[in-house]
Amino acid sequence: STRDTRSMQSVVRAASLGQLSRVTSSTVPNLVASVAEPVPMGAAPGIVQDVPALPLTSYSMSKQLVKGNQMRITSGLGVSSQVRCYHAGNMDVPDFSYYRRTAVKDTAAKSAESEGDRKGFSYMMAGTFALCSAYGGKSLVNQFISSWSASQDVLAMAKIEVKLGDIPEGKNMTFKWRGKPLFIRHRTATEIETEASVDPASLRDPQHDNDRVKDPEWLVILGVCTHLGCVPIANAGEFGGYYCPCHGSHYDASGRIRKGPAPLNLEVPFYEFKEDGLLVVG
């Protein structure tokens, strides 16, 4: 019979009873008939085999995953198992040679050979960034400081030009400069001689006439009383100069305090003679 024509041989690698019940039998070819398909052996009669339950942990589940070279395997209780295989030749790798520097295109060259060029490029970029940052910071500071400067309308009032030919000799004219009255007096020869002969030591605010004028013929002062800021009256007072009727301060033709409560002489602003017949104050 067929059963008689077959020769059985068991292959056992372990001695435990559980493994003996799960062994696989395979036929060995002989000279009589062809090889038959392997038939698994059933469990021994009367033996009940309990399949051990494996705990579901990351370690136990990873043992059941396929492993190999060039694979990415992910497993766990909270994620689904995933196997990604990569086979050389199945994926096209982009060629970035166009974007690489010539010094680093050779894969066999050492990095130390192109170190100087790479460092030079890095230093150049760092220096450029630092220079742009410094320039931007300078512009920001300039804009911030310039916001504190005076406006154009205020700068327009910073200086005033006066034609001296319009002021007759012995007269005083008043101009508005920076919101204050400006007195310009065309003094006579007698006034010049009188004021120059005054001893500064006898004055409350000692100052010689030559120290208050650049040209003895012209007196340039601010028409603000040094007592309480009133505006004195020109060509009045006991000394023929200026008189403040508010509290009785008397100034001479050089703007020096001679009598009254004012503590100081009338202020002399900065001025200069640009050309003949033109005075610039400020």
mmCIF file of N, CA, C and O in Angstrom, residues 65-74 82-91:
data_model
loop_
_atom_site.group_PDB
_atom_site.id
_atom_site.type_symbol
_atom_site.label_atom_id
_atom_site.label_comp_id
_atom_site.label_asym_id
_atom_site.label_seq_id
_atom_site.Cartn_x
_atom_site.Cartn_y
_atom_site.Cartn_z
ATOM 1 N N LEU A 65 8.384 41.176 14.623
ATOM 2 C CA LEU A 65 8.480 41.960 13.416
ATOM 3 C C LEU A 65 9.620 41.472 12.540
ATOM 4 O O LEU A 65 10.616 40.931 13.021
ATOM 5 N N VAL A 66 9.468 41.705 11.266
ATOM 6 C CA VAL A 66 10.526 41.331 10.335
ATOM 7 C C VAL A 66 11.676 42.311 10.478
ATOM 8 O O VAL A 66 11.481 43.520 10.545
ATOM 9 N N LYS A 67 12.871 41.786 10.543
ATOM 10 C CA LYS A 67 14.047 42.623 10.698
ATOM 11 C C LYS A 67 15.015 42.334 9.562
ATOM 12 O O LYS A 67 15.041 41.261 8.990
ATOM 13 N N GLY A 68 15.809 43.326 9.269
ATOM 14 C CA GLY A 68 16.803 43.155 8.225
ATOM 15 C C GLY A 68 17.542 44.444 7.986
ATOM 16 O O GLY A 68 17.275 45.461 8.611
ATOM 17 N N ASN A 69 18.474 44.416 7.086
ATOM 18 C CA ASN A 69 19.239 45.605 6.761
ATOM 19 C C ASN A 69 18.392 46.555 5.924
ATOM 20 O O ASN A 69 17.536 46.136 5.146
ATOM 21 N N GLN A 70 18.661 47.846 6.069
ATOM 22 C CA GLN A 70 17.977 48.888 5.314
ATOM 23 C C GLN A 70 16.470 48.862 5.566
ATOM 24 O O GLN A 70 15.656 48.971 4.657
ATOM 25 N N MET A 71 16.059 48.659 6.811
ATOM 26 C CA MET A 71 14.646 48.670 7.190
ATOM 27 C C MET A 71 14.423 49.636 8.341
ATOM 28 O O MET A 71 15.294 49.812 9.183
ATOM 29 N N ARG A 72 13.234 50.186 8.367
ATOM 30 C CA ARG A 72 12.825 51.032 9.494
ATOM 31 C C ARG A 72 11.606 50.383 10.106
ATOM 32 O O ARG A 72 10.562 50.261 9.462
ATOM 33 N N ILE A 73 11.703 49.919 11.355
ATOM 34 C CA ILE A 73 10.648 49.162 12.015
ATOM 35 C C ILE A 73 10.167 49.944 13.229
ATOM 36 O O ILE A 73 10.968 50.389 14.046
ATOM 37 N N THR A 74 8.859 50.119 13.330
ATOM 38 C CA THR A 74 8.252 50.828 14.450
ATOM 39 C C THR A 74 7.168 49.945 15.042
ATOM 40 O O THR A 74 6.348 49.373 14.316
ATOM 41 N N GLN A 82 4.842 49.184 11.453
ATOM 42 C CA GLN A 82 5.136 49.728 10.144
ATOM 43 C C GLN A 82 6.523 49.283 9.734
ATOM 44 O O GLN A 82 7.459 49.343 10.538
ATOM 45 N N VAL A 83 6.662 48.821 8.537
ATOM 46 C CA VAL A 83 7.945 48.379 7.994
ATOM 47 C C VAL A 83 8.187 49.135 6.706
ATOM 48 O O VAL A 83 7.343 49.119 5.797
ATOM 49 N N ARG A 84 9.300 49.838 6.637
ATOM 50 C CA ARG A 84 9.680 50.562 5.436
ATOM 51 C C ARG A 84 10.998 49.987 4.930
ATOM 52 O O ARG A 84 11.974 49.956 5.679
ATOM 53 N N CYS A 85 11.003 49.561 3.729
ATOM 54 C CA CYS A 85 12.195 48.945 3.143
ATOM 55 C C CYS A 85 12.773 49.873 2.089
ATOM 56 O O CYS A 85 12.040 50.544 1.359
ATOM 57 N N TYR A 86 14.055 49.918 2.025
ATOM 58 C CA TYR A 86 14.741 50.719 1.027
ATOM 59 C C TYR A 86 15.683 49.801 0.251
ATOM 60 O O TYR A 86 16.478 49.086 0.844
ATOM 61 N N HIS A 87 15.556 49.812 -1.035
ATOM 62 C CA HIS A 87 16.370 48.972 -1.892
ATOM 63 C C HIS A 87 17.200 49.870 -2.793
ATOM 64 O O HIS A 87 16.675 50.782 -3.436
ATOM 65 N N ALA A 88 18.485 49.635 -2.807
ATOM 66 C CA ALA A 88 19.374 50.442 -3.630
ATOM 67 C C ALA A 88 18.996 50.307 -5.090
ATOM 68 O O ALA A 88 18.767 49.206 -5.588
ATOM 69 N N GLY A 89 18.933 51.463 -5.759
ATOM 70 C CA GLY A 89 18.601 51.456 -7.171
ATOM 71 C C GLY A 89 17.146 51.711 -7.460
ATOM 72 O O GLY A 89 16.792 51.992 -8.613
ATOM 73 N N ASN A 90 16.277 51.625 -6.456
ATOM 74 C CA ASN A 90 14.854 51.858 -6.689
ATOM 75 C C ASN A 90 14.449 53.314 -6.500
ATOM 76 O O ASN A 90 13.311 53.672 -6.802
ATOM 77 N N MET A 91 15.325 54.152 -5.935
ATOM 78 C CA MET A 91 14.996 55.555 -5.666
ATOM 79 C C MET A 91 16.062 56.445 -6.301
ATOM 80 O O MET A 91 17.262 56.196 -6.132
#
